[in-house]
Tab-separated table of C-alpha atoms in Angstrom:
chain	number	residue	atom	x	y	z
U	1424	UNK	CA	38.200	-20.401	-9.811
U	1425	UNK	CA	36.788	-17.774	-8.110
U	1426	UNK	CA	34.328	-14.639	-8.355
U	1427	UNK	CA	34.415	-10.932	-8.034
U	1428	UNK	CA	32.417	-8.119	-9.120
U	1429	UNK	CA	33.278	-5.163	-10.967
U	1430	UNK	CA	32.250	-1.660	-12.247
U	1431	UNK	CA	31.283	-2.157	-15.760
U	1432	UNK	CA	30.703	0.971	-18.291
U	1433	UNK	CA	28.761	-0.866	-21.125
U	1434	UNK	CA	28.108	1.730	-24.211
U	1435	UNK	CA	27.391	-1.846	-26.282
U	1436	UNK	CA	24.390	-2.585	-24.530
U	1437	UNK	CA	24.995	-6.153	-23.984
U	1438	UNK	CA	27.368	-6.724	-27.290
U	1439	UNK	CA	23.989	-5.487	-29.929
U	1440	UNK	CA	25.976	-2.551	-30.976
U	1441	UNK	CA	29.609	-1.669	-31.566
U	1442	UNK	CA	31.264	0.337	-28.932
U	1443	UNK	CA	33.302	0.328	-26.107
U	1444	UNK	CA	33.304	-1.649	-22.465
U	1445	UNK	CA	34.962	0.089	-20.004
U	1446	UNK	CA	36.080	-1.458	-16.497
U	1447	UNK	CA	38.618	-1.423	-14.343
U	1448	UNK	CA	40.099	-4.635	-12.950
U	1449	UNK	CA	40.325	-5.853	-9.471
U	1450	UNK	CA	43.528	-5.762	-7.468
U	1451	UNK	CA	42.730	-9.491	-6.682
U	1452	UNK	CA	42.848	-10.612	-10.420
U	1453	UNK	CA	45.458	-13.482	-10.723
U	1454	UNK	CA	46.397	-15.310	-13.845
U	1455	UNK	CA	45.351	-18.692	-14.554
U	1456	UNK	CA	45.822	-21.494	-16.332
U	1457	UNK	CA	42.502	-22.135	-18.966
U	1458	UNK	CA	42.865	-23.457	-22.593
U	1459	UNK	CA	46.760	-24.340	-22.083
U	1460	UNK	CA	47.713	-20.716	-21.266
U	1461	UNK	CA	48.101	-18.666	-17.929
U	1462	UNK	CA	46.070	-15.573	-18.670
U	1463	UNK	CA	44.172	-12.973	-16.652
U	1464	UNK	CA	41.020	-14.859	-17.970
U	1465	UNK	CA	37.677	-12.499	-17.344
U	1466	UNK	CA	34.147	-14.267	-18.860
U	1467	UNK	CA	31.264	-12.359	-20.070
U	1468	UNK	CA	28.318	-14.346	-19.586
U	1469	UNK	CA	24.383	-14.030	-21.448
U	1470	UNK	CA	22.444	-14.313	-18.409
U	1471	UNK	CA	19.357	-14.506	-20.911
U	1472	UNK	CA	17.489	-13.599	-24.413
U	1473	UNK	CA	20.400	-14.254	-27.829
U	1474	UNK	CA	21.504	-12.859	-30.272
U	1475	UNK	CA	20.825	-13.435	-34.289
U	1476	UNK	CA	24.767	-13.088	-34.574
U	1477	UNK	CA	27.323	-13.871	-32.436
U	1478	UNK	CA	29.272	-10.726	-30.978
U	1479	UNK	CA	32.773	-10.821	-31.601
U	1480	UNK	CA	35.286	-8.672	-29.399
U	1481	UNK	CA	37.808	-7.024	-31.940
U	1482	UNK	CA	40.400	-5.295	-29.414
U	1483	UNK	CA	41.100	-5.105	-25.764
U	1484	UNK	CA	43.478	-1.911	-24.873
U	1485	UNK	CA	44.694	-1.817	-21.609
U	1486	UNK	CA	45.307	1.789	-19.974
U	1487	UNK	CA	42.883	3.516	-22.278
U	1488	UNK	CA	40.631	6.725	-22.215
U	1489	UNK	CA	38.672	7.990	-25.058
U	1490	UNK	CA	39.451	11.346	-26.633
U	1491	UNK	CA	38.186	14.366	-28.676
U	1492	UNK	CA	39.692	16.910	-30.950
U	1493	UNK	CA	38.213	19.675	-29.542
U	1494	UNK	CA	37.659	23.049	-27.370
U	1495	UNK	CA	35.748	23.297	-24.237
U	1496	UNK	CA	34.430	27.068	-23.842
U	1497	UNK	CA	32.719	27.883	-20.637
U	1498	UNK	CA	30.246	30.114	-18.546
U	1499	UNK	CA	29.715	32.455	-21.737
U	1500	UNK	CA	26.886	34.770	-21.226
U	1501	UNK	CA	25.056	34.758	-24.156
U	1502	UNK	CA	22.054	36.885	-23.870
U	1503	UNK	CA	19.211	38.660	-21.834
U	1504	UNK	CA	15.663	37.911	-21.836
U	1505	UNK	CA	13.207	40.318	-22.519
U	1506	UNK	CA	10.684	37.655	-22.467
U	1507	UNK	CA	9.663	38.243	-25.935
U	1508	UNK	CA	8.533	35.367	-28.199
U	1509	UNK	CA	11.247	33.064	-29.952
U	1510	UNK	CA	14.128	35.312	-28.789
U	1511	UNK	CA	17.560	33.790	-30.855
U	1512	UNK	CA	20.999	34.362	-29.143
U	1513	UNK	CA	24.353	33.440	-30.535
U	1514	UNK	CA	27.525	31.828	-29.191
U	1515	UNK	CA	30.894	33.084	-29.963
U	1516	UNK	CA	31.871	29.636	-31.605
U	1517	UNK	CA	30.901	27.360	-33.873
U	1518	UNK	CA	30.645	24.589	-35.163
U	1519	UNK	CA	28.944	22.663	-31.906
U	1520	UNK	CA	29.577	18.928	-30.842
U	1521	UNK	CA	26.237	17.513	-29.228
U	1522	UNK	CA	26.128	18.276	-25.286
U	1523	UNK	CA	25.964	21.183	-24.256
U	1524	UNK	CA	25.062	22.796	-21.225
U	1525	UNK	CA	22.511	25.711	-21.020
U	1526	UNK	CA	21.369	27.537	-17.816
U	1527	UNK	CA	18.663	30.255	-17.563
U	1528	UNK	CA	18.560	32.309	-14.263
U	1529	UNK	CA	15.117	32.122	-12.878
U	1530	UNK	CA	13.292	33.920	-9.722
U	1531	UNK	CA	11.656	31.228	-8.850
U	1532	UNK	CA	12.777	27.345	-7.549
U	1533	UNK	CA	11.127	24.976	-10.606
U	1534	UNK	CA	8.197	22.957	-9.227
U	1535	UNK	CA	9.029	19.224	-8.585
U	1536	UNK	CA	7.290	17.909	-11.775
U	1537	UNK	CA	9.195	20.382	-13.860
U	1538	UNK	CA	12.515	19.165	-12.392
U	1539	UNK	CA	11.888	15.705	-13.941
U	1540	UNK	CA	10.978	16.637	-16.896
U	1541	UNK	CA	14.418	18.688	-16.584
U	1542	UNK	CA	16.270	16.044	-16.035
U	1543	UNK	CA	16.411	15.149	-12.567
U	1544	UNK	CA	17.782	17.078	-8.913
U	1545	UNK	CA	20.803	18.623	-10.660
U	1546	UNK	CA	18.783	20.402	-12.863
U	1547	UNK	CA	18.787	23.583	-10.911
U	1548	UNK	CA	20.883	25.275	-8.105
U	1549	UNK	CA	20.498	28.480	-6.153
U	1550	UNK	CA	22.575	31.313	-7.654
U	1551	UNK	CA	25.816	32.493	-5.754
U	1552	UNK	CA	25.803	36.265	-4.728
U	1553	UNK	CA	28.256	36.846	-7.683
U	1554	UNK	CA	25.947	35.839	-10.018
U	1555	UNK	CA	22.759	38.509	-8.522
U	1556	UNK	CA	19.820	38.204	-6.391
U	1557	UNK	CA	20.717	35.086	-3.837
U	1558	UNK	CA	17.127	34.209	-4.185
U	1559	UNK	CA	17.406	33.435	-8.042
U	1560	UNK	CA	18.424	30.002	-9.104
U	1561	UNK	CA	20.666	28.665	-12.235
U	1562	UNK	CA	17.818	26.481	-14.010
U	1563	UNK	CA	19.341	23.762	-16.573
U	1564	UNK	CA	17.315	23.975	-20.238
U	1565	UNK	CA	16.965	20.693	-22.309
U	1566	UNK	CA	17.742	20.981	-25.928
U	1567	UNK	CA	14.929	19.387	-28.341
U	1568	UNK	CA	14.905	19.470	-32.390
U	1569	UNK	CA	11.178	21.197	-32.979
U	1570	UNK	CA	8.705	22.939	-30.090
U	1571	UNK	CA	6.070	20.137	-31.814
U	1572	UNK	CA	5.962	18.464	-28.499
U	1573	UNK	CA	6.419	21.271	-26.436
U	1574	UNK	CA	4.622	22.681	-23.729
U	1575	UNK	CA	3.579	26.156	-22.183
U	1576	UNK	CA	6.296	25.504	-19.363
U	1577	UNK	CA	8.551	22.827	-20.640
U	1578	UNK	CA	12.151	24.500	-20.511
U	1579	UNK	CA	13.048	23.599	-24.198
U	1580	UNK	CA	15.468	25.382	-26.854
U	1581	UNK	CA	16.333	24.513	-30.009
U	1582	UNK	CA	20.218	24.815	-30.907
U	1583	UNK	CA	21.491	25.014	-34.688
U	1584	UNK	CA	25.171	23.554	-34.241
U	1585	UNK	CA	26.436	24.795	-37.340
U	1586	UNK	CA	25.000	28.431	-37.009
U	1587	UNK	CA	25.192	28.621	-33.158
U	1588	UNK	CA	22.025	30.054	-33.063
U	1589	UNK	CA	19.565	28.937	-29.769
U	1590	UNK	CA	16.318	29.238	-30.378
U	1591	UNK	CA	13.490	29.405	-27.500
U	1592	UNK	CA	9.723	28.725	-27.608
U	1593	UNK	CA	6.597	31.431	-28.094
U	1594	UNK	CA	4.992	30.947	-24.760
U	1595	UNK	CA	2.624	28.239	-26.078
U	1596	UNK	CA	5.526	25.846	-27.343
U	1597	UNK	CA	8.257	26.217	-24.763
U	1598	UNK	CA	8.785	28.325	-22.292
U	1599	UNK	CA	9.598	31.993	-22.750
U	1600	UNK	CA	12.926	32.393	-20.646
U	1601	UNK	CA	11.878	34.896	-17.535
U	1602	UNK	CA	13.205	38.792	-17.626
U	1603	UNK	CA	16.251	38.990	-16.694
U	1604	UNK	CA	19.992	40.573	-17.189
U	1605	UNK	CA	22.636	38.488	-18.622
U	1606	UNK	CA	20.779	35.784	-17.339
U	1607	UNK	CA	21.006	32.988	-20.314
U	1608	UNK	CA	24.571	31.382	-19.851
U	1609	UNK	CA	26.342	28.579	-22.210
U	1610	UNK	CA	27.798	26.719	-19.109
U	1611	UNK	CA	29.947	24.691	-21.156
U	1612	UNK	CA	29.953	23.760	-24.842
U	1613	UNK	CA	32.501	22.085	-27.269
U	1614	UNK	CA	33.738	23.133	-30.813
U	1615	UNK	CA	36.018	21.107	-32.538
U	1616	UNK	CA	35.862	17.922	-35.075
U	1617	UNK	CA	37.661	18.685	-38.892
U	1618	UNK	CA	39.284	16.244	-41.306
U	1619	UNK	CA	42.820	17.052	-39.764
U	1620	UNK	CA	41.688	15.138	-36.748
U	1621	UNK	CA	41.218	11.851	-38.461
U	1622	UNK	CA	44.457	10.179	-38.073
U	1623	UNK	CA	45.719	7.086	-38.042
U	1624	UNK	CA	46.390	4.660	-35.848
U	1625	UNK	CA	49.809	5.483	-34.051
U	1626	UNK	CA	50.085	8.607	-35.472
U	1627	UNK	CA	49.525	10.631	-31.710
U	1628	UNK	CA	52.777	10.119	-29.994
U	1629	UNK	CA	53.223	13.133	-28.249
U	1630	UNK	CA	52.280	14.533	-24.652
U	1631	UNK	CA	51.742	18.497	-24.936
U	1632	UNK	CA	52.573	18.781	-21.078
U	1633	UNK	CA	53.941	16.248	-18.846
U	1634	UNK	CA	51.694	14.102	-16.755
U	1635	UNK	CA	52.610	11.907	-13.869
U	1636	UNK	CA	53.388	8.317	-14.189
U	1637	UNK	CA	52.103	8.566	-17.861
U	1638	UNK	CA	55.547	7.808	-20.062
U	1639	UNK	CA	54.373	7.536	-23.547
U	1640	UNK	CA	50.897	7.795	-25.342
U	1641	UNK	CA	49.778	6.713	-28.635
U	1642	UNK	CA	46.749	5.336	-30.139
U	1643	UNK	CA	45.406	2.217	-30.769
U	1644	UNK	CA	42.673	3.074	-33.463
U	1645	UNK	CA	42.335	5.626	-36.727
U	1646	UNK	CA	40.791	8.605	-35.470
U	1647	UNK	CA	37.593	9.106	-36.959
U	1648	UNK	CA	34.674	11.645	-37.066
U	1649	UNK	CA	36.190	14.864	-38.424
């Protein structure tokens, strides 16, 4: 036997939840003979706590990616502030999957404090001389589902994904986005989902454009979600 570490992706944190577990193996992994059979054998250990069932691994895919029926629309302007109270804007399509990216373009470079609460050092950038004023930056706005919580200068919208509608705050709850001209941009955003996406299993055969070293596709699972 021997050990080796490796990159894990865990969306069933620690096998309480169904999901997936992503890794990719080691070029060192060698078959081996456990249990009367020579198999790539890989053991997932509980280092501590239990569980009040016993996880059970339904499917391991080799070569796999997750994927989504749907569009990816980017850098649409959708509006101007003109820093009145709970302005609406629209986007062009509809209806939304959950995350979305929304930038406001600001005058000023957020205070440190308002960066976390953003969402950490990629929350904002300076703007590009394209884009305006080289001393504005792009600011990234976090989505919430009331302004209940929200503060005079917390960055928050609300987005209706069936309408497209985003909503921002009154100056009391959320921020009022600062005056500006086609300054409120949908960075990137996905429409998509419908009943004609839930097929099943082995039904998605076919490559729209060729990809290197890929030779044939298909699925392993019913599509679900539409």
């Amino acid at each position: 036997e021997y050990w080796m570490s490796i990159s894990v992706d865990d969306a069933t944190q620690g096998f309480t939840r169904s999901g997936f577990v992503d890794f990719v193996a080691p070029d060192g992994w060698k078959p081996t003979l456990k249990f009367t059979e020579e198999r790539f054998w890989l053991r997932a250990r509980l280092e501590m706590g239990g569980y009040v069932k016993s996880p059970r691994i339904r499917n391991i895919f080799n070569n796999c990616a997750p994927a989504h029926n749907a569009n990816t629309y980017r850098d649409e302007v959708i509006g101007s502030s003109d820093v009145t109270p709970l302005q609406e804007f629209y986007v062009l399509h509809k209806p939304i999957l959950p995350g979305e990216v929304l930038e406001v373009r600001e005058r000023q470079e957020p205070l440190e404090d308002e960066v976390a609460a953003i969402g950490g050092p990629d929350a904002f950038r300076l703007a590009e001389e394209s884009d305006g004023d080289t001393d504005e930056y792009w600011v990234r706005w976090k989505r919430v589902e009331s302004f209940f919580e929200s503060g005079p200068r917390d960055r928050h919208y609300t987005f209706d994904y069936q309408s497209g509608v985003v909503t921002f705050g009154d100056g009391r709850q959320g921020m009022i986005p600062p005056e500006g001209r086609a300054n409120i941009v949908a960075r990137s955003y996905r429409v998509g989902g419908g009943a004609k996406g839930n097929v099943n299993a082995h039904s998605l055969t076919a490559l729209t454009r060729t990809i290197a070293y890929i030779e044939k596709v298909t699925n392993p699972l019913a599509a679900t979600g539409g």
